[in-house]
Amino acid sequence: MDHFTLRDGVLHAEDVPLPRIAEEVGTPVYVYSRATLERHARVFTEALADIPSKLIAFAVKSNPNLAVLKVLQRAGFGADVVSGGELRRALAAGMPPEKIVFSGVGKTRAELELGLAEGIGQFNIESREEGRELAELAASLGQRARACLRINPDVDAKTHEKISTGKAENKFGIPLVHAREAYDELAALDGLDLRGVAVHIGSQLGDLEPLETAFAKVGALVDDLRAAGHEVTHVDLGGGLGVPYKAGEQFPSPAEYGAMVARVTRDWGVHLTFEPGRVIAGNAGVLLTRVVRVKRGGNGPPFVIVDAAMNDLARPALYGAWHDFDAVAPSGERMTANIVGPICETGDTFAQDRECDALQSGELAVFRTAGAYGATMASSYNSRGFVAETLVDGDRYAVVADRIDAGAIMDAERVPDWLA
Ligand SMILES: Cc1ncc(COP(=O)(O)O)c(C=O)c1O
Ligand SMILES: N[C@@H](CCCC[NH3+])C(=O)O
């Protein structure tokens, strides 16, 4: 459920009519709802009420906007970060360092150093090589880095292949068969306080079964490690819970997920970390856009050309992802259309042969479920600049990221003297 609803024939974000934002800020623009973010945070937290010791670390990659992070920080969330930039954002939003988890297969030396300097709560190590490097850096600073070993359980998450992370052929984590050996080696290093294991098998999961299979493998590994004399106090179960992108689609609820986790982990006796992203932010945002013009199709339906493009919302072009597309002031009439952006490639298509609200030049529309992996994946392709972002709170809203136009981006470039 989200707070984007039709009222008096016009789509509102909470109590703000979307035409007001379009008028005042311009389009395309992302619109996030504070109330939705807070409700999702609450529902997810309540779903884990039976987990005695836990940290919910928001996956910053899904929406790194500072204002969004601030809302979640105030809801008690920490942060799961995957780069120095995300780490700085989490700190800037007031996340306490001990609530920050650093994931990622390619953390650089500088990023490991930054994490150590800031005293973050946990590094999720993805290889022996990374573990050795982190241990050496920490030891040279007289520290012991708190860490978990990310394992690759070889489980098919049954999601899009580009966002599946837990199969043997994926680059993530240490293969389960090598986990014991790697753990033995890394746990013995002075610079590491190796406390447990981490797992994350993919994103936009529509089925709890692969998660349960992966968690069961983690549970067996924890038993093995303990039998070998290791003290295992922490397990990080990652994120991945999917959300509906089409009206009417059914997904496992946070409560069902929480019940499964509670059941599977009941006897583990560990502190659990969760890294949800999409389930918190996805349905808390829309991309508001204006129709530039409607163009007659060749041998298919008309092209509804909107002023948003694949550089603003990459998911349809990248994964063939579906985003519901609705008029802001629907007339009740419907049409079948190809919904496209202005960018010079055919991939800049949001939807083909889509039945949608009838739209004309100048009218406003939204792509729904754009709060996660939306603005954060934007580029400036075609020198279109970076899209603006707004956050609604009741009957007020704020611009929480300025539009960066092509000129400002150009200011960061130069022609060297020897070419002038
Ligand atoms: C390590 C890690 N944690 C958490 C997430 C967040 O995933 P989601 O947005 O699907 O909850 C991801 C992305 O898939 C990830 O790679
Ligand atoms: N970018 C992906 C999700 C990737 C998750 C990253 N771990 C999407 O838009 O669906």
mmCIF file of C-alpha atoms and ligand atoms in Angstrom, residues 59 61 80 103 150 200 203-204 239-240 275-278 373, ligand 1:
data_model
loop_
_atom_site.group_PDB
_atom_site.id
_atom_site.type_symbol
_atom_site.label_atom_id
_atom_site.label_comp_id
_atom_site.label_asym_id
_atom_site.label_seq_id
_atom_site.Cartn_x
_atom_site.Cartn_y
_atom_site.Cartn_z
ATOM 1 C CA ALA A 59 20.141 -1.092 1.473
ATOM 2 C CA LYS A 61 21.808 1.447 -3.102
ATOM 3 C CA ASP A 80 23.870 -1.491 4.257
ATOM 4 C CA SER A 103 28.871 -5.200 1.619
ATOM 5 C CA ARG A 150 29.550 -13.772 2.926
ATOM 6 C CA HIS A 200 22.111 -12.451 0.001
ATOM 7 C CA SER A 203 16.596 -9.016 -5.389
ATOM 8 C CA GLN A 204 12.885 -8.813 -6.257
ATOM 9 C CA GLY A 239 17.609 -8.306 1.624
ATOM 10 C CA GLY A 240 15.747 -9.314 -1.484
ATOM 11 C CA GLU A 275 19.312 -5.509 4.513
ATOM 12 C CA PRO A 276 15.961 -4.614 2.927
ATOM 13 C CA GLY A 277 15.919 -2.047 0.123
ATOM 14 C CA ARG A 278 13.129 -2.363 -2.420
ATOM 15 C CA TYR A 373 16.424 1.664 -8.036
HETATM 16 C C1 LIG B 1 24.230 -7.355 -0.382
HETATM 17 C C2 LIG B 1 22.890 -6.788 -0.663
HETATM 18 N N1 LIG B 1 22.083 -6.493 0.368
HETATM 19 C C3 LIG B 1 20.859 -5.967 0.174
HETATM 20 C C4 LIG B 1 20.357 -5.729 -1.088
HETATM 21 C C5 LIG B 1 19.000 -5.139 -1.205
HETATM 22 O O1 LIG B 1 18.162 -5.906 -1.914
HETATM 23 P P1 LIG B 1 16.614 -5.548 -2.035
HETATM 24 O O2 LIG B 1 16.503 -4.152 -2.519
HETATM 25 O O3 LIG B 1 16.154 -6.527 -3.022
HETATM 26 O O4 LIG B 1 16.015 -5.739 -0.689
HETATM 27 C C6 LIG B 1 21.142 -6.045 -2.200
HETATM 28 C C7 LIG B 1 20.624 -5.922 -3.581
HETATM 29 O O5 LIG B 1 20.165 -6.931 -4.130
HETATM 30 C C8 LIG B 1 22.445 -6.569 -1.985
HETATM 31 O O6 LIG B 1 23.245 -6.842 -3.003
#
